[in-house]
PDB file of C-alpha atoms in Angstrom:
ATOM      1  CA  MET E   1     -44.383  72.527-148.377  1.00 84.00           C
ATOM      2  CA  THR E   2     -45.687  70.356-145.556  1.00 93.00           C
ATOM      3  CA  THR E   3     -48.911  68.400-145.830  1.00 95.00           C
ATOM      4  CA  ALA E   4     -50.548  70.763-143.332  1.00 94.00           C
ATOM      5  CA  GLU E   5     -49.535  73.748-145.475  1.00 95.00           C
ATOM      6  CA  LEU E   6     -50.937  72.037-148.575  1.00 96.00           C
ATOM      7  CA  LEU E   7     -54.245  71.460-146.770  1.00 97.00           C
ATOM      8  CA  ALA E   8     -54.353  75.073-145.598  1.00 96.00           C
ATOM      9  CA  GLU E   9     -53.248  76.844-148.776  1.00 96.00           C
ATOM     10  CA  GLY E  10     -54.230  74.568-151.649  1.00 96.00           C
ATOM     11  CA  GLU E  11     -57.275  74.859-153.898  1.00 96.00           C
ATOM     12  CA  LEU E  12     -60.074  72.770-152.399  1.00 97.00           C
ATOM     13  CA  LYS E  13     -62.449  70.962-154.769  1.00 96.00           C
ATOM     14  CA  VAL E  14     -65.396  68.872-153.584  1.00 96.00           C
ATOM     15  CA  ARG E  15     -65.462  65.410-155.176  1.00 94.00           C
ATOM     16  CA  GLY E  16     -68.249  63.756-153.201  1.00 93.00           C
ATOM     17  CA  ARG E  17     -70.047  63.414-149.887  1.00 91.00           C
ATOM     18  CA  ILE E  18     -69.694  60.751-147.201  1.00 87.00           C
ATOM     19  CA  ARG E  19     -73.373  60.120-146.465  1.00 83.00           C
ATOM     20  CA  GLU E  20     -72.968  57.802-143.474  1.00 79.00           C
ATOM     21  CA  ALA E  21     -71.757  60.686-141.293  1.00 77.00           C
ATOM     22  CA  SER E  22     -74.151  62.497-138.943  1.00 77.00           C
ATOM     23  CA  ASN E  23     -72.695  65.886-139.938  1.00 87.00           C
ATOM     24  CA  ALA E  24     -71.671  67.200-143.347  1.00 90.00           C
ATOM     25  CA  VAL E  25     -68.489  65.406-144.452  1.00 94.00           C
ATOM     26  CA  LEU E  26     -67.156  66.117-147.939  1.00 96.00           C
ATOM     27  CA  TYR E  27     -64.487  64.177-149.823  1.00 96.00           C
ATOM     28  CA  CYS E  28     -62.221  66.663-151.593  1.00 97.00           C
ATOM     29  CA  SER E  29     -58.999  67.135-153.471  1.00 97.00           C
ATOM     30  CA  VAL E  30     -56.564  69.882-152.553  1.00 97.00           C
ATOM     31  CA  SER E  31     -53.859  71.089-154.943  1.00 96.00           C
ATOM     32  CA  TYR E  32     -51.089  73.661-154.948  1.00 94.00           C
ATOM     33  CA  GLU E  33     -48.333  74.233-157.505  1.00 90.00           C
ATOM     34  CA  GLY E  34     -48.505  70.734-158.947  1.00 90.00           C
ATOM     35  CA  ARG E  35     -48.916  68.917-155.656  1.00 94.00           C
ATOM     36  CA  GLU E  36     -52.239  67.220-154.903  1.00 96.00           C
ATOM     37  CA  ALA E  37     -53.748  65.205-152.079  1.00 96.00           C
ATOM     38  CA  PHE E  38     -57.185  64.005-151.039  1.00 97.00           C
ATOM     39  CA  CYS E  39     -58.825  65.167-147.863  1.00 97.00           C
ATOM     40  CA  VAL E  40     -61.972  65.371-145.769  1.00 97.00           C
ATOM     41  CA  TYR E  41     -63.619  68.776-145.433  1.00 97.00           C
ATOM     42  CA  LYS E  42     -66.179  69.276-142.653  1.00 97.00           C
ATOM     43  CA  PRO E  43     -67.751  72.740-142.884  1.00 96.00           C
ATOM     44  CA  VAL E  44     -68.938  74.346-139.657  1.00 96.00           C
ATOM     45  CA  ALA E  45     -72.188  75.204-141.470  1.00 94.00           C
ATOM     46  CA  GLY E  46     -72.949  71.468-141.687  1.00 93.00           C
ATOM     47  CA  GLU E  47     -72.535  70.746-137.979  1.00 91.00           C
ATOM     48  CA  ARG E  48     -75.432  69.758-135.744  1.00 88.00           C
ATOM     49  CA  PRO E  49     -75.279  71.613-132.404  1.00 83.00           C
ATOM     50  CA  LEU E  50     -74.666  69.457-129.320  1.00 85.00           C
ATOM     51  CA  TRP E  51     -76.251  70.516-126.024  1.00 84.00           C
ATOM     52  CA  ASP E  52     -73.356  69.125-123.970  1.00 85.00           C
ATOM     53  CA  PHE E  53     -70.699  70.782-126.148  1.00 89.00           C
ATOM     54  CA  PRO E  54     -72.057  74.336-126.310  1.00 87.00           C
ATOM     55  CA  ASP E  55     -68.716  76.098-126.831  1.00 89.00           C
ATOM     56  CA  GLY E  56     -66.747  76.267-130.052  1.00 92.00           C
ATOM     57  CA  THR E  57     -67.250  73.967-133.014  1.00 96.00           C
ATOM     58  CA  LEU E  58     -66.593  70.357-133.959  1.00 96.00           C
ATOM     59  CA  ALA E  59     -64.069  71.622-136.512  1.00 97.00           C
ATOM     60  CA  GLN E  60     -62.072  73.566-133.919  1.00 98.00           C
ATOM     61  CA  ARG E  61     -61.935  70.575-131.600  1.00 97.00           C
ATOM     62  CA  GLU E  62     -60.767  68.320-134.440  1.00 98.00           C
ATOM     63  CA  VAL E  63     -57.872  70.695-135.097  1.00 98.00           C
ATOM     64  CA  ALA E  64     -57.114  70.942-131.371  1.00 98.00           C
ATOM     65  CA  ALA E  65     -56.896  67.137-131.178  1.00 98.00           C
ATOM     66  CA  TYR E  66     -54.368  67.171-134.028  1.00 98.00           C
ATOM     67  CA  GLU E  67     -52.287  69.819-132.268  1.00 98.00           C
ATOM     68  CA  VAL E  68     -52.160  67.759-129.059  1.00 98.00           C
ATOM     69  CA  SER E  69     -51.306  64.619-131.027  1.00 98.00           C
ATOM     70  CA  GLU E  70     -48.414  66.421-132.702  1.00 97.00           C
ATOM     71  CA  ALA E  71     -47.176  67.666-129.340  1.00 97.00           C
ATOM     72  CA  THR E  72     -46.888  64.070-128.075  1.00 97.00           C
ATOM     73  CA  GLY E  73     -44.588  63.229-130.996  1.00 96.00           C
ATOM     74  CA  TRP E  74     -46.716  60.188-131.830  1.00 97.00           C
ATOM     75  CA  GLY E  75     -48.495  61.533-134.927  1.00 96.00           C
ATOM     76  CA  LEU E  76     -51.744  59.705-134.173  1.00 97.00           C
ATOM     77  CA  VAL E  77     -54.088  62.138-135.943  1.00 98.00           C
ATOM     78  CA  PRO E  78     -53.818  62.878-139.684  1.00 98.00           C
ATOM     79  CA  PRO E  79     -52.715  66.430-140.572  1.00 98.00           C
ATOM     80  CA  THR E  80     -55.703  68.679-139.831  1.00 98.00           C
ATOM     81  CA  VAL E  81     -56.229  72.410-140.362  1.00 98.00           C
ATOM     82  CA  LEU E  82     -58.958  74.996-140.034  1.00 98.00           C
ATOM     83  CA  ARG E  83     -59.560  76.856-143.282  1.00 97.00           C
ATOM     84  CA  ASP E  84     -62.095  78.487-145.541  1.00 97.00           C
ATOM     85  CA  GLY E  85     -63.686  76.285-148.184  1.00 95.00           C
ATOM     86  CA  PRO E  86     -66.548  76.103-150.693  1.00 95.00           C
ATOM     87  CA  TYR E  87     -69.103  76.078-147.847  1.00 96.00           C
ATOM     88  CA  GLY E  88     -67.320  78.373-145.435  1.00 97.00           C
ATOM     89  CA  GLU E  89     -64.879  77.721-142.631  1.00 97.00           C
ATOM     90  CA  GLY E  90     -64.325  74.118-141.713  1.00 97.00           C
ATOM     91  CA  MET E  91     -61.928  71.381-140.780  1.00 97.00           C
ATOM     92  CA  CYS E  92     -59.735  69.938-143.527  1.00 98.00           C
ATOM     93  CA  GLN E  93     -57.955  66.636-142.786  1.00 98.00           C
ATOM     94  CA  LEU E  94     -55.727  64.454-144.931  1.00 98.00           C
ATOM     95  CA  TRP E  95     -57.608  61.458-146.296  1.00 96.00           C
ATOM     96  CA  ILE E  96     -56.207  58.178-144.977  1.00 94.00           C
ATOM     97  CA  GLU E  97     -56.642  55.106-147.132  1.00 89.00           C
ATOM     98  CA  ALA E  98     -57.057  52.284-144.635  1.00 85.00           C
ATOM     99  CA  SER E  99     -54.996  49.183-145.389  1.00 82.00           C
ATOM    100  CA  PRO E 100     -55.980  45.610-144.545  1.00 72.00           C
ATOM    101  CA  GLU E 101     -54.223  44.182-141.525  1.00 68.00           C
ATOM    102  CA  ALA E 102     -54.823  41.983-138.498  1.00 67.00           C
ATOM    103  CA  GLU E 103     -57.972  42.747-136.537  1.00 81.00           C
ATOM    104  CA  LEU E 104     -57.784  45.400-133.853  1.00 90.00           C
ATOM    105  CA  LEU E 105     -61.188  44.506-132.355  1.00 89.00           C
ATOM    106  CA  ALA E 106     -62.993  41.186-131.986  1.00 88.00           C
ATOM    107  CA  LEU E 107     -65.895  39.428-130.296  1.00 86.00           C
ATOM    108  CA  VAL E 108     -64.887  36.117-128.736  1.00 89.00           C
ATOM    109  CA  ASP E 109     -66.808  33.354-126.993  1.00 87.00           C
ATOM    110  CA  ARG E 110     -64.589  33.335-123.917  1.00 85.00           C
ATOM    111  CA  GLU E 111     -64.571  34.590-120.329  1.00 86.00           C
ATOM    112  CA  GLU E 112     -61.024  35.964-120.565  1.00 90.00           C
ATOM    113  CA  PRO E 113     -59.036  37.334-123.525  1.00 90.00           C
ATOM    114  CA  GLU E 114     -56.316  35.270-125.148  1.00 90.00           C
ATOM    115  CA  GLU E 115     -52.700  36.376-125.101  1.00 92.00           C
ATOM    116  CA  GLY E 116     -52.208  39.466-127.235  1.00 93.00           C
ATOM    117  CA  TRP E 117     -55.679  40.820-126.505  1.00 95.00           C
ATOM    118  CA  LYS E 118     -57.232  43.068-123.861  1.00 94.00           C
ATOM    119  CA  ALA E 119     -60.793  42.802-122.546  1.00 91.00           C
ATOM    120  CA  ILE E 120     -63.215  45.696-123.035  1.00 89.00           C
ATOM    121  CA  GLY E 121     -66.381  44.085-121.674  1.00 83.00           C
ATOM    122  CA  PHE E 122     -69.250  41.786-122.516  1.00 80.00           C
ATOM    123  CA  ALA E 123     -71.653  42.654-125.331  1.00 74.00           C
ATOM    124  CA  GLU E 124     -75.058  41.267-126.246  1.00 70.00           C
ATOM    125  CA  VAL E 125     -74.984  39.393-129.539  1.00 64.00           C
ATOM    126  CA  GLY E 126     -78.645  38.380-129.774  1.00 68.00           C
ATOM    127  CA  GLU E 127     -81.128  35.965-128.224  1.00 69.00           C
ATOM    128  CA  GLY E 128     -79.807  36.576-124.727  1.00 69.00           C
ATOM    129  CA  GLN E 129     -76.267  35.584-125.695  1.00 76.00           C
ATOM    130  CA  THR E 130     -73.175  37.594-124.827  1.00 80.00           C
ATOM    131  CA  ALA E 131     -69.615  37.633-126.114  1.00 85.00           C
ATOM    132  CA  LEU E 132     -66.445  39.230-124.852  1.00 89.00           C
ATOM    133  CA  LEU E 133     -65.416  42.357-126.758  1.00 89.00           C
ATOM    134  CA  VAL E 134     -61.629  42.644-126.953  1.00 92.00           C
ATOM    135  CA  HIS E 135     -59.037  44.878-128.562  1.00 93.00           C
ATOM    136  CA  ALA E 136     -55.476  44.077-129.569  1.00 94.00           C
ATOM    137  CA  ASP E 137     -52.697  44.587-127.016  1.00 96.00           C
ATOM    138  CA  ASP E 138     -51.026  46.925-129.501  1.00 95.00           C
ATOM    139  CA  VAL E 139     -48.601  49.740-128.642  1.00 96.00           C
ATOM    140  CA  ARG E 140     -50.292  51.996-131.203  1.00 96.00           C
ATOM    141  CA  LEU E 141     -53.680  51.537-129.544  1.00 96.00           C
ATOM    142  CA  ARG E 142     -52.080  52.119-126.146  1.00 98.00           C
ATOM    143  CA  ARG E 143     -50.700  55.470-127.307  1.00 98.00           C
ATOM    144  CA  LEU E 144     -54.128  56.359-128.643  1.00 98.00           C
ATOM    145  CA  ALA E 145     -55.685  55.451-125.288  1.00 97.00           C
ATOM    146  CA  VAL E 146     -53.359  57.975-123.638  1.00 98.00           C
ATOM    147  CA  LEU E 147     -54.204  60.646-126.208  1.00 98.00           C
ATOM    148  CA  ASP E 148     -57.937  60.026-125.741  1.00 98.00           C
ATOM    149  CA  ALA E 149     -57.596  60.420-121.982  1.00 98.00           C
ATOM    150  CA  VAL E 150     -55.793  63.737-122.468  1.00 98.00           C
ATOM    151  CA  ILE E 151     -58.299  65.190-124.938  1.00 98.00           C
ATOM    152  CA  ASN E 152     -61.279  63.670-123.089  1.00 97.00           C
ATOM    153  CA  ASN E 153     -62.582  61.861-126.158  1.00 97.00           C
ATOM    154  CA  ALA E 154     -66.285  61.109-125.748  1.00 95.00           C
ATOM    155  CA  ASP E 155     -66.565  58.928-128.861  1.00 93.00           C
ATOM    156  CA  ARG E 156     -63.694  56.532-129.561  1.00 95.00           C
ATOM    157  CA  LYS E 157     -65.385  53.907-131.725  1.00 91.00           C
ATOM    158  CA  GLY E 158     -63.864  51.086-133.704  1.00 88.00           C
ATOM    159  CA  GLY E 159     -64.667  52.811-136.969  1.00 87.00           C
ATOM    160  CA  HIS E 160     -62.480  55.735-135.905  1.00 92.00           C
ATOM    161  CA  LEU E 161     -59.345  53.570-136.009  1.00 93.00           C
ATOM    162  CA  LEU E 162     -57.570  53.605-139.375  1.00 93.00           C
ATOM    163  CA  PRO E 163     -54.588  51.293-139.912  1.00 92.00           C
ATOM    164  CA  ALA E 164     -52.451  52.703-142.718  1.00 90.00           C
ATOM    165  CA  GLY E 165     -49.324  51.753-144.595  1.00 81.00           C
ATOM    166  CA  GLU E 166     -45.906  51.248-142.980  1.00 81.00           C
ATOM    167  CA  GLY E 167     -47.483  50.074-139.737  1.00 86.00           C
ATOM    168  CA  ARG E 168     -49.129  53.412-138.971  1.00 91.00           C
ATOM    169  CA  LEU E 169     -52.414  53.732-137.099  1.00 94.00           C
ATOM    170  CA  TYR E 170     -54.499  56.891-137.079  1.00 96.00           C
ATOM    171  CA  GLY E 171     -57.456  58.009-135.005  1.00 96.00           C
ATOM    172  CA  ILE E 172     -60.087  60.216-136.627  1.00 96.00           C
ATOM    173  CA  ASP E 173     -63.366  61.983-135.723  1.00 95.00           C
ATOM    174  CA  HIS E 174     -62.403  64.108-132.728  1.00 97.00           C
ATOM    175  CA  GLY E 175     -65.295  66.557-132.745  1.00 96.00           C
ATOM    176  CA  VAL E 176     -66.545  65.640-129.256  1.00 96.00           C
ATOM    177  CA  THR E 177     -63.417  66.214-127.223  1.00 97.00           C
ATOM    178  CA  PHE E 178     -61.955  68.655-124.671  1.00 97.00           C
ATOM    179  CA  ASN E 179     -65.085  69.063-122.586  1.00 95.00           C
ATOM    180  CA  ALA E 180     -64.291  70.539-119.171  1.00 95.00           C
ATOM    181  CA  GLU E 181     -66.335  67.713-117.587  1.00 93.00           C
ATOM    182  CA  ASN E 182     -65.095  64.123-117.649  1.00 93.00           C
ATOM    183  CA  LYS E 183     -66.751  62.474-120.657  1.00 93.00           C
ATOM    184  CA  LEU E 184     -64.236  59.810-121.670  1.00 95.00           C
ATOM    185  CA  ARG E 185     -66.041  57.094-123.665  1.00 94.00           C
ATOM    186  CA  THR E 186     -63.854  54.670-125.534  1.00 94.00           C
ATOM    187  CA  LEU E 187     -63.281  51.101-126.629  1.00 93.00           C
ATOM    188  CA  LEU E 188     -59.679  51.293-125.447  1.00 95.00           C
ATOM    189  CA  TRP E 189     -60.152  50.410-121.778  1.00 95.00           C
ATOM    190  CA  GLY E 190     -57.849  47.377-121.858  1.00 94.00           C
ATOM    191  CA  TRP E 191     -55.076  49.144-119.932  1.00 96.00           C
ATOM    192  CA  ALA E 192     -57.352  50.861-117.386  1.00 96.00           C
ATOM    193  CA  GLY E 193     -55.568  51.090-114.035  1.00 96.00           C
ATOM    194  CA  GLU E 194     -52.286  49.772-115.425  1.00 97.00           C
ATOM    195  CA  ALA E 195     -49.022  51.681-115.122  1.00 98.00           C
ATOM    196  CA  LEU E 196     -48.203  54.078-117.933  1.00 98.00           C
ATOM    197  CA  THR E 197     -45.277  53.156-120.148  1.00 98.00           C
ATOM    198  CA  ALA E 198     -42.067  55.197-119.931  1.00 98.00           C
ATOM    199  CA  GLU E 199     -42.758  56.705-123.349  1.00 98.00           C
ATOM    200  CA  ALA E 200     -46.252  57.741-122.247  1.00 98.00           C
ATOM    201  CA  VAL E 201     -44.833  59.455-119.175  1.00 98.00           C
ATOM    202  CA  SER E 202     -42.329  61.275-121.397  1.00 98.00           C
ATOM    203  CA  ALA E 203     -45.071  62.357-123.818  1.00 98.00           C
ATOM    204  CA  LEU E 204     -47.265  63.577-120.951  1.00 98.00           C
ATOM    205  CA  ALA E 205     -44.356  65.538-119.487  1.00 98.00           C
ATOM    206  CA  SER E 206     -43.895  67.254-122.862  1.00 97.00           C
ATOM    207  CA  LEU E 207     -47.599  68.065-122.946  1.00 98.00           C
ATOM    208  CA  ARG E 208     -47.427  69.474-119.419  1.00 98.00           C
ATOM    209  CA  ASP E 209     -44.637  71.814-120.486  1.00 97.00           C
ATOM    210  CA  GLY E 210     -46.420  72.868-123.663  1.00 98.00           C
ATOM    211  CA  LEU E 211     -49.676  73.456-121.796  1.00 98.00           C
ATOM    212  CA  ALA E 212     -48.114  75.715-119.164  1.00 97.00           C
ATOM    213  CA  PRO E 213     -49.567  79.258-119.286  1.00 95.00           C
ATOM    214  CA  GLY E 214     -47.840  80.974-122.189  1.00 95.00           C
ATOM    215  CA  GLY E 215     -46.494  77.655-123.507  1.00 96.00           C
ATOM    216  CA  PRO E 216     -46.640  76.915-127.247  1.00 97.00           C
ATOM    217  CA  LEU E 217     -49.404  74.318-127.043  1.00 98.00           C
ATOM    218  CA  SER E 218     -51.459  76.394-124.611  1.00 98.00           C
ATOM    219  CA  THR E 219     -51.153  79.396-126.926  1.00 98.00           C
ATOM    220  CA  ARG E 220     -52.200  77.387-129.967  1.00 97.00           C
ATOM    221  CA  LEU E 221     -55.157  75.761-128.202  1.00 98.00           C
ATOM    222  CA  ALA E 222     -56.362  79.180-127.043  1.00 98.00           C
ATOM    223  CA  GLU E 223     -57.248  79.843-130.707  1.00 97.00           C
ATOM    224  CA  LEU E 224     -59.446  76.741-130.815  1.00 97.00           C
ATOM    225  CA  ILE E 225     -61.016  75.893-127.422  1.00 97.00           C
ATOM    226  CA  THR E 226     -62.014  77.758-124.262  1.00 97.00           C
ATOM    227  CA  VAL E 227     -59.867  78.700-121.276  1.00 97.00           C
ATOM    228  CA  ALA E 228     -61.862  76.280-119.095  1.00 97.00           C
ATOM    229  CA  GLU E 229     -61.226  73.456-121.575  1.00 97.00           C
ATOM    230  CA  ILE E 230     -57.493  74.206-121.640  1.00 98.00           C
ATOM    231  CA  ASP E 231     -57.403  74.253-117.833  1.00 98.00           C
ATOM    232  CA  ALA E 232     -59.208  70.891-117.758  1.00 97.00           C
ATOM    233  CA  THR E 233     -56.777  69.423-120.293  1.00 98.00           C
ATOM    234  CA  ARG E 234     -53.866  70.633-118.181  1.00 98.00           C
ATOM    235  CA  ALA E 235     -55.475  69.041-115.102  1.00 98.00           C
ATOM    236  CA  ARG E 236     -55.973  65.691-116.870  1.00 98.00           C
ATOM    237  CA  VAL E 237     -52.316  65.594-117.881  1.00 98.00           C
ATOM    238  CA  SER E 238     -51.201  66.432-114.342  1.00 98.00           C
ATOM    239  CA  ALA E 239     -53.505  63.787-112.853  1.00 98.00           C
ATOM    240  CA  MET E 240     -52.144  61.064-115.141  1.00 98.00           C
ATOM    241  CA  LEU E 241     -48.562  62.018-114.337  1.00 98.00           C
ATOM    242  CA  ALA E 242     -49.357  62.034-110.604  1.00 98.00           C
ATOM    243  CA  SER E 243     -51.060  58.613-110.674  1.00 98.00           C
ATOM    244  CA  GLY E 244     -48.675  57.058-113.184  1.00 98.00           C
ATOM    245  CA  LYS E 245     -51.595  54.996-114.481  1.00 98.00           C
ATOM    246  CA  HIS E 246     -54.113  54.826-117.288  1.00 98.00           C
ATOM    247  CA  PRO E 247     -57.465  56.234-116.111  1.00 96.00           C
ATOM    248  CA  GLU E 248     -60.364  53.953-115.242  1.00 94.00           C
ATOM    249  CA  PRO E 249     -64.085  54.365-116.042  1.00 91.00           C
ATOM    250  CA  SER E 250     -65.774  56.717-113.590  1.00 82.00           C
ATOM    251  CA  GLY E 251     -68.917  54.589-113.304  1.00 79.00           C
ATOM    252  CA  GLU E 252     -71.069  57.713-113.609  1.00 76.00           C
ATOM    253  CA  TRP E 253     -72.174  57.013-117.190  1.00 74.00           C
ATOM    254  CA  PRO E 254     -71.670  54.388-119.939  1.00 78.00           C
ATOM    255  CA  ALA E 255     -67.929  54.160-120.553  1.00 87.00           C
ATOM    256  CA  ILE E 256     -68.259  52.636-124.045  1.00 85.00           C
ATOM    257  CA  PRO E 257     -69.721  54.633-126.945  1.00 82.00           C
ATOM    258  CA  TRP E 258     -72.785  53.372-128.803  1.00 72.00           C
ATOM    259  CA  PRO E 259     -72.674  51.886-131.290  1.00 68.00           C
ATOM    260  CA  PRO E 260     -69.153  50.671-130.423  1.00 65.00           C
ATOM    261  CA  VAL E 261     -68.121  50.226-134.063  1.00 66.00           C
TER     262      VAL E 261
END
């Protein structure tokens, strides 16, 4: 049994609630035939409607983000399924226990980032002072930047980055994604305008094939998001392949989410 099958078929028991979240987020255990794991369960009934995301649900978009992540072959999103639970249908995602490691984000008193870091922009730190916000020049973050551009992530904050064991890095909280309009807001702008890596081009080519009408990814996403959102996702992939570069901020709205962490 795969982890996704365990999440989908196992008995779900609520163990607690994560109160810092703006929507209902429940910490649960899931068990099936002697196998057990911990997970996050976000029931649709606990979602707050968003005027700029009128179609579908946060839970459906979280699952769609996982499906796209799996199609890249990078495994950047923890196993995530849509299932029934104690409070109705919702998203169920494997709990990731973050492990201590070197910083991925930092504020530095410099005009330019040091080697091994990428600049995001200047941030106010109080009393009229500013500092440079930087993120690590890390291949895992670079992959996540590509994924975010594909799924049109409107809320990539520092707290949504979870370093795990064995050098893994996961991104979580993908409820505000896949909008048909460009809404990319992220901390991972360090590669904006730079050429895509060869592995990114390969992953995008795989996504293009899977997103073709009747393709496996297109068919799966049709169960979760709208036709217009799938068309827009397909267009974003094609645009990145055509340019060969990471996208840049549009300048039409704040490119960095608030609060950034």
